[in-house]
XYZ file of C-alpha atoms in Angstrom:
467
model
C 233.818 51.563 42.208
C 237.357 52.165 43.178
C 238.871 49.945 46.202
C 242.557 50.980 45.829
C 244.571 52.363 47.741
C 246.594 52.363 52.051
C 243.738 52.026 54.784
C 245.204 54.802 56.067
C 242.785 57.489 57.724
C 243.056 60.804 57.500
C 241.518 64.136 59.661
C 237.889 65.588 58.283
C 236.347 68.267 59.233
C 232.369 67.502 59.874
C 229.934 68.853 61.881
C 229.885 67.683 65.017
C 232.706 65.600 64.835
C 235.028 66.332 68.152
C 238.077 68.975 67.042
C 240.487 67.020 65.183
C 238.910 63.704 65.003
C 240.479 61.262 62.398
C 238.163 59.728 59.703
C 238.733 56.415 57.536
C 240.690 56.854 53.848
C 238.092 56.997 50.660
C 239.378 53.589 49.024
C 239.174 52.389 53.463
C 235.475 52.892 52.731
C 235.008 51.833 49.459
C 236.152 48.788 51.142
C 234.288 48.618 53.934
C 230.880 49.093 51.402
C 232.517 45.621 49.301
C 231.152 43.816 52.708
C 227.137 44.463 51.443
C 228.116 44.187 48.133
C 229.561 40.240 49.278
C 227.096 39.398 51.549
C 223.767 40.733 50.337
C 223.892 36.835 47.217
C 222.924 35.150 50.073
C 219.955 37.227 50.901
C 219.003 37.057 46.902
C 219.669 34.277 45.956
C 219.204 31.951 48.995
C 216.879 32.954 51.318
C 214.320 34.731 48.403
C 214.629 34.489 44.853
C 215.838 31.451 44.478
C 216.643 28.715 46.263
C 213.934 29.158 49.100
C 211.023 29.077 45.815
C 212.902 26.166 45.276
C 212.599 24.269 48.129
C 209.229 25.033 48.800
C 208.006 23.509 44.363
C 210.459 21.413 43.999
C 211.457 19.591 47.736
C 208.487 19.706 50.179
C 205.853 17.655 49.371
C 203.977 20.919 48.661
C 204.453 25.124 48.244
C 202.116 25.395 51.662
C 204.243 22.217 53.150
C 207.471 23.983 51.241
C 206.803 28.031 52.326
C 206.087 26.065 56.601
C 209.262 24.386 57.461
C 210.971 27.349 55.778
C 209.246 29.827 57.792
C 210.172 27.514 61.162
C 214.027 26.717 60.088
C 213.337 30.815 59.896
C 212.424 31.897 63.024
C 214.653 29.145 64.503
C 217.417 30.467 63.436
C 215.986 34.616 64.134
C 215.680 33.133 68.048
C 219.235 31.766 67.949
C 220.100 35.455 66.490
C 218.496 37.097 68.696
C 219.165 35.645 72.173
C 222.570 35.961 71.505
C 223.342 39.302 69.125
C 224.008 41.827 72.084
C 225.808 39.729 74.183
C 228.570 39.133 71.591
C 228.085 42.769 71.002
C 228.879 43.456 73.972
C 231.836 41.404 74.104
C 233.467 43.368 70.859
C 233.233 46.560 72.214
C 234.787 45.383 75.366
C 237.415 43.935 73.364
C 237.615 46.208 70.870
C 238.303 44.465 66.928
C 235.401 43.532 64.784
C 237.462 41.917 62.309
C 237.789 38.486 63.376
C 234.219 38.467 63.942
C 233.685 38.862 60.584
C 235.966 35.992 59.641
C 234.268 33.262 62.254
C 230.544 34.558 60.837
C 231.380 34.230 57.831
C 232.644 30.695 58.025
C 229.586 30.187 59.676
C 227.735 31.762 55.901
C 230.260 29.588 53.635
C 229.391 26.393 55.886
C 225.669 26.301 55.624
C 225.276 28.487 52.172
C 227.659 25.536 50.334
C 225.525 22.509 51.848
C 222.839 23.571 49.828
C 223.896 22.073 46.635
C 222.645 17.952 48.745
C 219.477 19.426 48.641
C 217.840 16.667 45.797
C 214.836 17.853 44.380
C 211.828 15.093 45.647
C 213.931 13.360 48.152
C 212.320 14.354 51.552
C 215.791 12.844 53.139
C 217.504 15.945 53.224
C 214.836 19.045 53.762
C 215.909 18.613 57.554
C 219.720 18.216 57.009
C 218.701 21.619 53.833
C 216.927 23.237 56.638
C 219.886 23.120 59.250
C 222.461 24.093 56.771
C 219.873 27.355 55.764
C 220.114 28.084 60.703
C 223.627 28.045 60.055
C 224.047 30.082 56.880
C 222.236 32.748 58.315
C 222.827 33.069 61.399
C 226.237 33.694 60.075
C 225.507 36.304 57.822
C 223.146 37.745 60.300
C 226.065 37.717 63.272
C 228.766 38.885 60.123
C 226.525 42.175 60.159
C 225.511 42.615 63.575
C 230.058 43.999 63.692
C 230.122 45.402 59.676
C 227.453 47.920 60.490
C 229.439 48.538 64.045
C 232.879 50.096 62.110
C 230.524 52.563 60.960
C 230.928 55.212 62.494
C 234.581 55.322 62.147
C 234.980 55.773 58.078
C 232.873 58.357 57.608
C 231.359 62.029 60.129
C 227.946 61.951 61.549
C 226.480 64.339 58.914
C 227.488 61.634 56.106
C 225.794 58.314 57.979
C 223.071 58.152 55.964
C 224.495 58.172 52.869
C 227.737 55.906 52.759
C 224.302 53.190 54.538
C 222.880 54.125 50.960
C 225.344 53.252 48.567
C 226.000 50.584 50.822
C 222.799 49.230 50.714
C 222.530 49.829 47.006
C 225.868 48.333 45.873
C 225.300 45.107 47.918
C 221.417 45.126 45.271
C 224.383 46.038 42.657
C 225.694 42.770 43.852
C 222.507 40.930 44.045
C 221.455 41.671 40.519
C 224.820 40.731 39.094
C 224.528 37.182 40.807
C 221.048 36.633 39.610
C 222.598 37.374 35.991
C 225.057 35.072 36.235
C 222.489 32.547 37.769
C 220.034 32.537 35.222
C 221.598 33.382 32.464
C 224.203 30.612 32.678
C 223.522 28.580 35.167
C 220.349 27.645 35.798
C 218.069 26.735 33.048
C 214.466 25.913 32.748
C 213.750 21.488 33.137
C 211.273 21.848 29.923
C 214.037 22.475 27.667
C 217.296 23.295 28.976
C 218.282 26.243 27.924
C 219.098 29.317 30.607
C 216.800 32.566 30.080
C 219.720 33.567 28.184
C 219.647 30.563 25.798
C 222.071 28.904 26.720
C 222.879 24.940 27.779
C 223.818 25.655 31.605
C 227.864 25.505 32.264
C 230.189 23.041 34.047
C 227.200 20.537 32.406
C 224.884 21.309 35.325
C 221.882 19.424 35.334
C 218.479 20.945 34.434
C 216.163 17.265 35.196
C 218.106 17.512 38.043
C 218.063 21.581 39.377
C 221.365 21.325 40.048
C 221.202 25.322 38.784
C 219.084 25.788 41.398
C 220.697 23.607 43.773
C 224.753 25.118 42.761
C 223.109 28.675 45.178
C 224.615 27.511 48.277
C 227.808 26.743 46.987
C 228.802 29.993 44.650
C 227.477 32.064 47.692
C 229.849 30.772 49.569
C 232.480 31.242 47.034
C 230.799 34.964 46.406
C 231.685 35.717 50.182
C 235.130 34.479 50.253
C 236.086 36.757 46.942
C 234.396 39.844 47.742
C 234.813 40.365 51.142
C 238.665 40.448 51.189
C 238.862 44.295 50.184
C 237.570 44.883 53.783
C 239.706 42.908 55.426
C 243.044 44.742 53.293
C 242.468 48.255 54.268
C 239.611 48.927 55.933
C 240.820 50.150 59.247
C 240.094 47.811 62.528
C 239.700 49.593 66.020
C 243.308 48.151 67.826
C 242.101 45.194 70.989
C 241.516 46.863 74.135
C 241.028 43.918 76.276
C 241.898 39.260 75.753
C 238.367 37.411 74.863
C 238.098 36.464 77.726
C 238.519 39.861 79.944
C 236.201 41.153 77.295
C 233.167 39.322 78.168
C 233.026 39.976 82.002
C 233.452 43.166 81.177
C 231.018 42.796 78.178
C 228.079 41.609 79.924
C 228.640 43.796 82.916
C 227.928 46.585 79.839
C 225.172 45.471 78.232
C 223.299 44.418 81.535
C 224.005 48.301 82.578
C 222.595 49.260 79.281
C 219.540 47.077 79.795
C 219.116 49.090 82.722
C 219.944 53.076 81.232
C 217.272 51.983 78.217
C 214.065 52.728 79.967
C 215.114 56.029 80.800
C 216.497 55.850 77.171
C 212.437 56.617 76.317
C 213.023 57.587 72.076
C 215.466 54.680 71.580
C 213.554 52.620 72.947
C 210.735 53.567 71.160
C 212.681 53.263 67.811
C 214.047 49.938 68.952
C 209.872 48.231 69.471
C 208.914 49.996 66.766
C 212.350 48.707 65.384
C 211.981 45.333 66.534
C 207.948 45.023 64.651
C 208.767 45.671 61.320
C 212.000 44.040 60.790
C 210.328 41.213 61.148
C 207.200 42.240 58.474
C 210.106 43.036 56.551
C 211.666 40.455 56.963
C 209.258 37.478 56.446
C 208.131 39.387 53.303
C 211.165 39.410 52.100
C 211.759 35.035 52.519
C 208.132 34.512 51.469
C 207.413 37.291 47.974
C 209.560 34.379 46.099
C 207.285 31.582 47.548
C 204.471 32.975 47.069
C 204.785 33.892 43.694
C 205.867 30.815 42.790
C 202.520 28.755 44.405
C 200.185 31.703 43.516
C 201.764 32.106 39.756
C 203.850 28.383 39.170
C 206.513 31.331 38.291
C 210.035 29.118 38.583
C 213.021 29.780 38.948
C 213.666 31.735 35.390
C 210.765 33.750 36.400
C 211.265 34.294 39.886
C 214.824 35.372 38.858
C 214.126 37.983 36.570
C 211.282 39.140 38.959
C 214.251 39.237 41.788
C 216.085 41.447 39.383
C 213.910 44.634 38.446
C 213.189 44.281 42.622
C 216.579 44.581 43.423
C 217.585 47.171 39.999
C 214.341 48.901 42.715
C 215.852 48.479 45.696
C 219.300 49.642 44.976
C 217.737 53.105 43.272
C 215.619 52.984 46.786
C 218.394 52.840 48.699
C 220.691 55.677 46.909
C 218.156 57.902 46.994
C 217.043 56.949 50.738
C 220.826 57.770 51.362
C 220.807 61.907 49.678
C 217.020 62.276 52.002
C 218.646 60.197 54.764
C 221.100 63.297 55.365
C 219.086 65.634 53.676
C 215.435 65.458 55.527
C 216.913 62.763 58.779
C 216.111 58.514 58.658
C 212.419 58.986 60.430
C 210.978 60.698 57.831
C 212.742 58.107 54.891
C 211.536 54.796 57.373
C 207.868 55.440 57.509
C 208.362 56.536 54.305
C 208.943 53.471 53.099
C 206.718 51.333 55.489
C 203.770 53.728 54.017
C 205.359 51.987 50.622
C 205.063 48.982 51.993
C 201.852 48.802 54.086
C 200.691 49.639 50.456
C 201.968 47.109 48.713
C 200.865 44.432 51.031
C 197.271 44.968 50.594
C 197.091 45.420 47.427
C 198.654 41.802 47.004
C 196.478 40.537 48.753
C 194.109 41.504 45.921
C 196.115 40.115 43.313
C 195.319 36.251 41.970
C 196.297 34.545 38.529
C 193.091 35.725 37.879
C 191.859 38.768 39.416
C 193.611 41.861 40.290
C 191.267 43.881 43.258
C 188.171 41.161 42.611
C 188.027 41.945 38.752
C 188.484 38.721 36.442
C 190.930 39.195 34.241
C 192.985 36.943 32.263
C 195.344 33.497 33.836
C 198.812 33.061 32.932
C 198.737 29.827 30.257
C 201.601 27.788 28.950
C 204.435 28.931 27.125
C 202.548 32.498 27.583
C 205.726 34.170 27.472
C 207.416 36.209 30.548
C 204.717 38.031 32.680
C 202.352 37.989 30.052
C 199.193 37.992 31.986
C 197.172 40.685 33.455
C 198.178 39.668 37.673
C 201.280 38.820 36.368
C 202.438 42.436 35.479
C 200.364 43.619 38.633
C 201.777 41.637 40.875
C 205.571 42.698 39.704
C 204.527 46.289 39.566
C 204.125 45.735 43.154
C 207.134 43.566 44.251
C 209.445 46.901 42.392
C 207.700 49.147 45.404
C 208.199 46.985 48.062
C 211.726 46.780 46.722
C 212.210 49.793 46.905
C 210.548 50.953 49.950
C 213.200 48.162 51.334
C 216.630 49.712 51.101
C 216.195 52.841 52.423
C 213.886 51.493 55.154
C 217.111 49.246 56.268
C 219.339 51.461 55.329
C 217.198 54.715 56.928
C 217.113 52.411 60.279
C 220.757 51.866 61.098
C 221.519 55.069 60.468
C 219.201 56.334 63.143
C 220.276 54.232 65.366
C 223.499 55.597 65.362
C 222.362 59.581 65.460
C 220.814 58.027 69.161
C 222.851 56.284 70.627
C 225.936 55.879 72.718
C 229.553 55.714 69.751
C 231.952 53.492 72.265
C 228.957 51.311 72.987
C 227.592 51.937 69.164
C 228.583 47.183 68.695
C 226.342 47.088 71.854
C 224.374 48.561 70.344
C 223.548 47.057 66.675
C 223.390 43.636 68.921
C 220.448 45.281 70.818
C 219.159 45.896 67.061
C 219.820 42.589 65.860
C 217.981 41.313 69.241
C 215.152 43.946 68.284
C 215.390 42.797 65.301
C 215.323 39.733 65.669
C 214.118 38.683 69.402
C 210.154 38.824 67.858
C 211.925 37.060 64.320
C 210.257 33.501 64.760
C 207.542 35.493 65.113
C 206.318 37.073 61.057
C 207.977 33.410 59.952
C 206.223 30.568 62.726
C 203.399 32.565 62.340
C 203.130 32.734 58.676
C 204.054 29.228 58.505
C 201.429 28.667 61.209
C 198.084 30.314 59.454
C 199.340 28.688 56.246
C 198.979 24.754 57.979
C 196.261 25.740 59.318
C 194.454 27.391 56.600
C 196.286 26.297 53.644
C 195.760 29.393 52.135
C 199.416 31.639 50.940
C 197.684 34.456 50.541
C 196.084 33.754 54.622
C 199.249 32.940 55.618
C 200.381 35.920 53.626
C 197.849 38.512 54.850
C 199.754 38.834 58.793
C 202.449 41.154 57.828
C 199.368 43.859 57.366
C 199.489 43.501 60.896
C 203.330 44.133 61.304
C 203.668 47.601 59.155
C 200.500 49.306 61.179
C 202.044 48.583 64.628
C 205.240 49.743 63.335
C 203.998 53.084 61.377
C 202.501 53.352 65.421
C 205.116 53.526 67.114
C 207.652 55.494 65.473
C 205.903 58.470 65.066
C 206.467 58.704 68.915
C 209.637 58.304 68.306
C 212.446 61.507 68.154
C 215.565 61.983 66.273
């Protein structure tokens, strides 16, 4: 991907664009895309495939307790994000600039993720500090993403928004894949053999017995973000400053109040935000607990879960890239509906897969030393996981393009704040429900079954949205 060149703007012909409207250069666009590359390892390494399963399996007392605690932490961070996102978005629209906000919240991501190195196995004293660090990092990456998303309408004409969004998500998945390869191939080793997935001794003398290869994912995520977000800061143009932060705070809150009053008159947009609130909650919960669920069901460790994650990320990259093209061709609503249908069916099927059965038919369970994904149930879970990865990418990419098509351009950050609000205002509900039901029933499967309701409700609401 070419990221060289000057951050100049060039006039581009665009269907639906205002005459003479100017958009970003190719170098600026490619540099903006690098934000997704920079941020994705947090979701890949920390929240899904390496650190979260490690926390549930080796730091917490039991996998069920670990899933429950992780759910409470995810829900708490989501509540903070939900309450603050619209306000911050309104302030950013009034002040004009987005990059200072991305830098500030990116710093929280770096600090919080780096502190996860402290999570030694079996040490109950680190559980609370780890969960706090996870909350700080999650708040940082989510807020930074709000302001990064808001830069999209100034980069490309309206008829290319879908492709830009899909390419960004696909690029992020590729970054997640490479970060997983780095961790599994060179850093994280099987405690029993002391070797990585590539049969190597871990770099830097990382100790497999104390899971330093799992814990290093925190500092690695922070370093990765710092290095790869730089092109966006250097080459992608920001909007000019309009007014001071103090004045922007006052004006932003006034505008936000007016937007909230106006929202009931924008019924289709309000319905979409409500649908986004529900299905995003389900998707975030699914990604947050998929690795933990696999660890508890099949006894997978870092190498198995990480390899599973690489395959899902590959499926996600392909899905997001294809979804971006379909978005521009058939519209984002159709892409969202198709993606949700695939996710719903996949979750139902996953609930019918256990280590010794598939669709209630007995199969040979996994055996120690039986090879990577050798058991039939593991293969079935792998296939269903790839379907989830392939549908999750286009769902998220098409959701932000649908918002851009429906929201007023001069208040786009504010509406992305509302978008983040609806994506987070109930984001604590899914994890808390999973945590609560898992704790009460001591069953991971019972906790995950809640997610079916989220996608059914999301599909029902989406059917009433006019794009």
